[in-house]
mmCIF file with all atom_site columns, C-alpha atoms in Angstrom:
data_model
loop_
_atom_site.group_PDB
_atom_site.id
_atom_site.type_symbol
_atom_site.label_atom_id
_atom_site.label_alt_id
_atom_site.label_comp_id
_atom_site.label_asym_id
_atom_site.label_entity_id
_atom_site.label_seq_id
_atom_site.pdbx_PDB_ins_code
_atom_site.Cartn_x
_atom_site.Cartn_y
_atom_site.Cartn_z
_atom_site.occupancy
_atom_site.B_iso_or_equiv
_atom_site.pdbx_formal_charge
_atom_site.auth_seq_id
_atom_site.auth_comp_id
_atom_site.auth_asym_id
_atom_site.auth_atom_id
_atom_site.pdbx_PDB_model_num
ATOM 1  C CA . MET A 1 1  ? 28.669  -7.374  67.522  1.00 63.00 ? 58  MET A CA 1
ATOM 2  C CA . ASN A 1 2  ? 25.150  -8.048  68.344  1.00 81.00 ? 59  ASN A CA 1
ATOM 3  C CA . LEU A 1 3  ? 23.562  -11.033 66.598  1.00 80.00 ? 60  LEU A CA 1
ATOM 4  C CA . SER A 1 4  ? 20.285  -9.115  65.869  1.00 80.00 ? 61  SER A CA 1
ATOM 5  C CA . LEU A 1 5  ? 22.283  -6.315  64.261  1.00 80.00 ? 62  LEU A CA 1
ATOM 6  C CA . VAL A 1 6  ? 24.109  -8.634  61.887  1.00 81.00 ? 63  VAL A CA 1
ATOM 7  C CA . ILE A 1 7  ? 20.864  -10.472 60.960  1.00 81.00 ? 64  ILE A CA 1
ATOM 8  C CA . SER A 1 8  ? 19.296  -7.045  60.289  1.00 82.00 ? 65  SER A CA 1
ATOM 9  C CA . LEU A 1 9  ? 22.185  -5.872  58.136  1.00 83.00 ? 66  LEU A CA 1
ATOM 10 C CA . MET A 1 10 ? 22.080  -9.200  56.185  1.00 85.00 ? 67  MET A CA 1
ATOM 11 C CA . GLY A 1 11 ? 18.301  -8.766  55.628  1.00 84.00 ? 68  GLY A CA 1
ATOM 12 C CA . VAL A 1 12 ? 18.804  -5.232  54.306  1.00 84.00 ? 69  VAL A CA 1
ATOM 13 C CA . VAL A 1 13 ? 21.661  -6.218  52.009  1.00 84.00 ? 70  VAL A CA 1
ATOM 14 C CA . SER A 1 14 ? 19.820  -9.306  50.705  1.00 85.00 ? 71  SER A CA 1
ATOM 15 C CA . GLY A 1 15 ? 16.736  -7.002  50.222  1.00 85.00 ? 72  GLY A CA 1
ATOM 16 C CA . PHE A 1 16 ? 18.904  -4.691  48.045  1.00 85.00 ? 73  PHE A CA 1
ATOM 17 C CA . VAL A 1 17 ? 20.319  -7.610  46.140  1.00 85.00 ? 74  VAL A CA 1
ATOM 18 C CA . PHE A 1 18 ? 16.920  -9.159  45.483  1.00 82.00 ? 75  PHE A CA 1
ATOM 19 C CA . ALA A 1 19 ? 15.464  -5.847  44.486  1.00 85.00 ? 76  ALA A CA 1
ATOM 20 C CA . TYR A 1 20 ? 18.299  -5.360  42.079  1.00 85.00 ? 77  TYR A CA 1
ATOM 21 C CA . ILE A 1 21 ? 17.874  -8.842  40.565  1.00 83.00 ? 78  ILE A CA 1
ATOM 22 C CA . GLY A 1 22 ? 14.175  -8.203  40.140  1.00 82.00 ? 79  GLY A CA 1
ATOM 23 C CA . TYR A 1 23 ? 14.808  -4.902  38.559  1.00 79.00 ? 80  TYR A CA 1
ATOM 24 C CA . GLN A 1 24 ? 17.253  -6.531  36.156  1.00 80.00 ? 81  GLN A CA 1
ATOM 25 C CA . LYS A 1 25 ? 14.708  -9.215  35.303  1.00 80.00 ? 82  LYS A CA 1
ATOM 26 C CA . GLY A 1 26 ? 11.989  -6.795  34.727  1.00 75.00 ? 83  GLY A CA 1
ATOM 27 C CA . LYS A 1 27 ? 14.160  -4.649  32.602  1.00 78.00 ? 84  LYS A CA 1
ATOM 28 C CA . LYS A 1 28 ? 14.923  -7.626  30.401  1.00 77.00 ? 85  LYS A CA 1
ATOM 29 C CA . SER A 1 29 ? 11.310  -8.516  30.213  1.00 77.00 ? 86  SER A CA 1
ATOM 30 C CA . ASP A 1 30 ? 10.466  -5.025  29.223  1.00 73.00 ? 87  ASP A CA 1
ATOM 31 C CA . ASN A 1 31 ? 13.107  -4.853  26.614  1.00 75.00 ? 88  ASN A CA 1
ATOM 32 C CA . LEU A 1 32 ? 11.867  -8.157  25.230  1.00 75.00 ? 89  LEU A CA 1
ATOM 33 C CA . ASP A 1 33 ? 8.327   -7.083  25.057  1.00 76.00 ? 90  ASP A CA 1
ATOM 34 C CA . SER A 1 34 ? 9.309   -3.704  23.512  1.00 79.00 ? 91  SER A CA 1
ATOM 35 C CA . GLY A 1 35 ? 11.412  -5.576  20.805  1.00 76.00 ? 92  GLY A CA 1
ATOM 36 C CA . ARG A 1 36 ? 8.417   -7.764  20.018  1.00 80.00 ? 93  ARG A CA 1
ATOM 37 C CA . SER A 1 37 ? 6.163   -4.787  19.700  1.00 82.00 ? 94  SER A CA 1
ATOM 38 C CA . LEU A 1 38 ? 8.590   -2.886  17.569  1.00 81.00 ? 95  LEU A CA 1
ATOM 39 C CA . GLY A 1 39 ? 9.168   -5.844  15.356  1.00 82.00 ? 96  GLY A CA 1
ATOM 40 C CA . SER A 1 40 ? 5.398   -6.356  14.777  1.00 84.00 ? 97  SER A CA 1
ATOM 41 C CA . PHE A 1 41 ? 4.954   -2.649  14.162  1.00 85.00 ? 98  PHE A CA 1
ATOM 42 C CA . LEU A 1 42 ? 7.778   -2.579  11.558  1.00 84.00 ? 99  LEU A CA 1
ATOM 43 C CA . SER A 1 43 ? 6.264   -5.848  9.886   1.00 87.00 ? 100 SER A CA 1
ATOM 44 C CA . ASP A 1 44 ? 2.884   -4.026  9.616   1.00 87.00 ? 101 ASP A CA 1
ATOM 45 C CA . ILE A 1 45 ? 4.543   -0.984  8.132   1.00 89.00 ? 102 ILE A CA 1
ATOM 46 C CA . GLY A 1 46 ? 6.410   -3.123  5.621   1.00 88.00 ? 103 GLY A CA 1
ATOM 47 C CA . TYR A 1 47 ? 3.064   -4.883  4.666   1.00 91.00 ? 104 TYR A CA 1
ATOM 48 C CA . ILE A 1 48 ? 1.307   -1.537  4.264   1.00 93.00 ? 105 ILE A CA 1
ATOM 49 C CA . LYS A 1 49 ? 4.238   -0.070  2.059   1.00 93.00 ? 106 LYS A CA 1
ATOM 50 C CA . ALA A 1 50 ? 4.066   -3.316  -0.132  1.00 93.00 ? 107 ALA A CA 1
ATOM 51 C CA . GLY A 1 51 ? 0.294   -2.773  -0.498  1.00 92.00 ? 108 GLY A CA 1
ATOM 52 C CA . ILE A 1 52 ? 0.835   0.909   -1.515  1.00 95.00 ? 109 ILE A CA 1
ATOM 53 C CA . ASP A 1 53 ? 3.610   -0.070  -4.014  1.00 95.00 ? 110 ASP A CA 1
ATOM 54 C CA . ASP A 1 54 ? 1.131   -2.621  -5.573  1.00 95.00 ? 111 ASP A CA 1
ATOM 55 C CA . LEU A 1 55 ? -1.609  0.090   -5.726  1.00 96.00 ? 112 LEU A CA 1
ATOM 56 C CA . LYS A 1 56 ? 0.877   2.470   -7.448  1.00 96.00 ? 113 LYS A CA 1
ATOM 57 C CA . ARG A 1 57 ? 1.826   -0.153  -10.092 1.00 96.00 ? 114 ARG A CA 1
ATOM 58 C CA . GLU A 1 58 ? -1.800  -1.048  -10.764 1.00 96.00 ? 115 GLU A CA 1
ATOM 59 C CA . GLN A 1 59 ? -2.536  2.718   -11.187 1.00 96.00 ? 116 GLN A CA 1
ATOM 60 C CA . ARG A 1 60 ? 0.295   3.064   -13.755 1.00 96.00 ? 117 ARG A CA 1
ATOM 61 C CA . GLU A 1 61 ? -0.980  -0.019  -15.683 1.00 96.00 ? 118 GLU A CA 1
ATOM 62 C CA . THR A 1 62 ? -4.566  1.387   -15.614 1.00 96.00 ? 119 THR A CA 1
ATOM 63 C CA . GLY A 1 63 ? -3.305  4.760   -16.870 1.00 95.00 ? 120 GLY A CA 1
ATOM 64 C CA . ALA A 1 64 ? -1.473  3.125   -19.667 1.00 95.00 ? 121 ALA A CA 1
ATOM 65 C CA . LYS A 1 65 ? -4.382  1.079   -20.693 1.00 96.00 ? 122 LYS A CA 1
ATOM 66 C CA . LEU A 1 66 ? -6.659  4.121   -20.574 1.00 96.00 ? 123 LEU A CA 1
ATOM 67 C CA . SER A 1 67 ? -4.274  6.007   -22.933 1.00 94.00 ? 124 SER A CA 1
ATOM 68 C CA . VAL A 1 68 ? -4.399  3.051   -25.353 1.00 95.00 ? 125 VAL A CA 1
ATOM 69 C CA . LEU A 1 69 ? -8.168  2.942   -25.209 1.00 96.00 ? 126 LEU A CA 1
ATOM 70 C CA . SER A 1 70 ? -8.349  6.789   -25.829 1.00 95.00 ? 127 SER A CA 1
ATOM 71 C CA . GLU A 1 71 ? -6.321  6.488   -28.921 1.00 95.00 ? 128 GLU A CA 1
ATOM 72 C CA . ARG A 1 72 ? -8.439  3.642   -30.238 1.00 95.00 ? 129 ARG A CA 1
ATOM 73 C CA . LEU A 1 73 ? -11.603 5.599   -29.403 1.00 96.00 ? 130 LEU A CA 1
ATOM 74 C CA . CYS A 1 74 ? -10.305 8.617   -31.392 1.00 95.00 ? 131 CYS A CA 1
ATOM 75 C CA . ARG A 1 75 ? -9.575  6.408   -34.382 1.00 95.00 ? 132 ARG A CA 1
ATOM 76 C CA . CYS A 1 76 ? -12.984 4.849   -34.328 1.00 96.00 ? 133 CYS A CA 1
ATOM 77 C CA . GLU A 1 77 ? -14.654 8.233   -34.012 1.00 95.00 ? 134 GLU A CA 1
ATOM 78 C CA . GLU A 1 78 ? -12.586 9.443   -37.127 1.00 95.00 ? 135 GLU A CA 1
ATOM 79 C CA . SER A 1 79 ? -13.432 6.305   -38.914 1.00 94.00 ? 136 SER A CA 1
ATOM 80 C CA . THR A 1 80 ? -17.167 6.641   -38.128 1.00 95.00 ? 137 THR A CA 1
ATOM 81 C CA . LYS A 1 81 ? -17.206 10.209  -39.219 1.00 94.00 ? 138 LYS A CA 1
ATOM 82 C CA . GLN A 1 82 ? -15.720 9.302   -42.628 1.00 95.00 ? 139 GLN A CA 1
ATOM 83 C CA . ALA A 1 83 ? -18.216 6.453   -42.895 1.00 94.00 ? 140 ALA A CA 1
ATOM 84 C CA . HIS A 1 84 ? -21.102 8.809   -42.197 1.00 94.00 ? 141 HIS A CA 1
ATOM 85 C CA . LYS A 1 85 ? -19.774 11.162  -45.040 1.00 93.00 ? 142 LYS A CA 1
ATOM 86 C CA . ARG A 1 86 ? -19.548 8.325   -47.446 1.00 92.00 ? 143 ARG A CA 1
ATOM 87 C CA . ILE A 1 87 ? -23.103 7.066   -46.480 1.00 93.00 ? 144 ILE A CA 1
ATOM 88 C CA . ALA A 1 88 ? -24.455 10.625  -46.772 1.00 91.00 ? 145 ALA A CA 1
ATOM 89 C CA . GLU A 1 89 ? -22.758 10.863  -50.324 1.00 90.00 ? 146 GLU A CA 1
ATOM 90 C CA . LEU A 1 90 ? -24.248 7.512   -51.337 1.00 90.00 ? 147 LEU A CA 1
ATOM 91 C CA . ASN A 1 91 ? -27.710 8.550   -50.051 1.00 89.00 ? 148 ASN A CA 1
ATOM 92 C CA . GLN A 1 92 ? -27.406 11.699  -52.107 1.00 89.00 ? 149 GLN A CA 1
ATOM 93 C CA . ARG A 1 93 ? -26.408 9.914   -55.329 1.00 86.00 ? 150 ARG A CA 1
ATOM 94 C CA . PHE A 1 94 ? -29.164 7.352   -54.804 1.00 83.00 ? 151 PHE A CA 1
ATOM 95 C CA . ASN A 1 95 ? -31.815 10.085  -54.355 1.00 82.00 ? 152 ASN A CA 1
ATOM 96 C CA . ASN A 1 96 ? -30.429 11.966  -57.361 1.00 80.00 ? 153 ASN A CA 1
ATOM 97 C CA . GLU A 1 97 ? -30.697 8.851   -59.523 1.00 78.00 ? 154 GLU A CA 1
ATOM 98 C CA . LYS A 1 98 ? -34.221 8.021   -58.352 1.00 72.00 ? 155 LYS A CA 1
ATOM 99 C CA . GLU A 1 99 ? -35.353 11.505  -59.407 1.00 66.00 ? 156 GLU A CA 1
#
């Protein structure tokens, strides 16, 4: 066999080996980058979900407080209405006694 043919074949084979090793290394690097990106993405989604859960809880609490305030306002309005009636009665009595 000719020496130049052997060297050529060894060059071709080593080229394929180095290309395959480079491909595998690039594939691992891509997988690592993809994993980091996906992990960061999932972490961000978790953070957003926790924020939404907090907002929902605050909204429920605000709704409950609003209900309590609404009930108190109704009671105050009723009490004020009765007080106005009593004041009107007292004014009428006072005016009748003056005359």
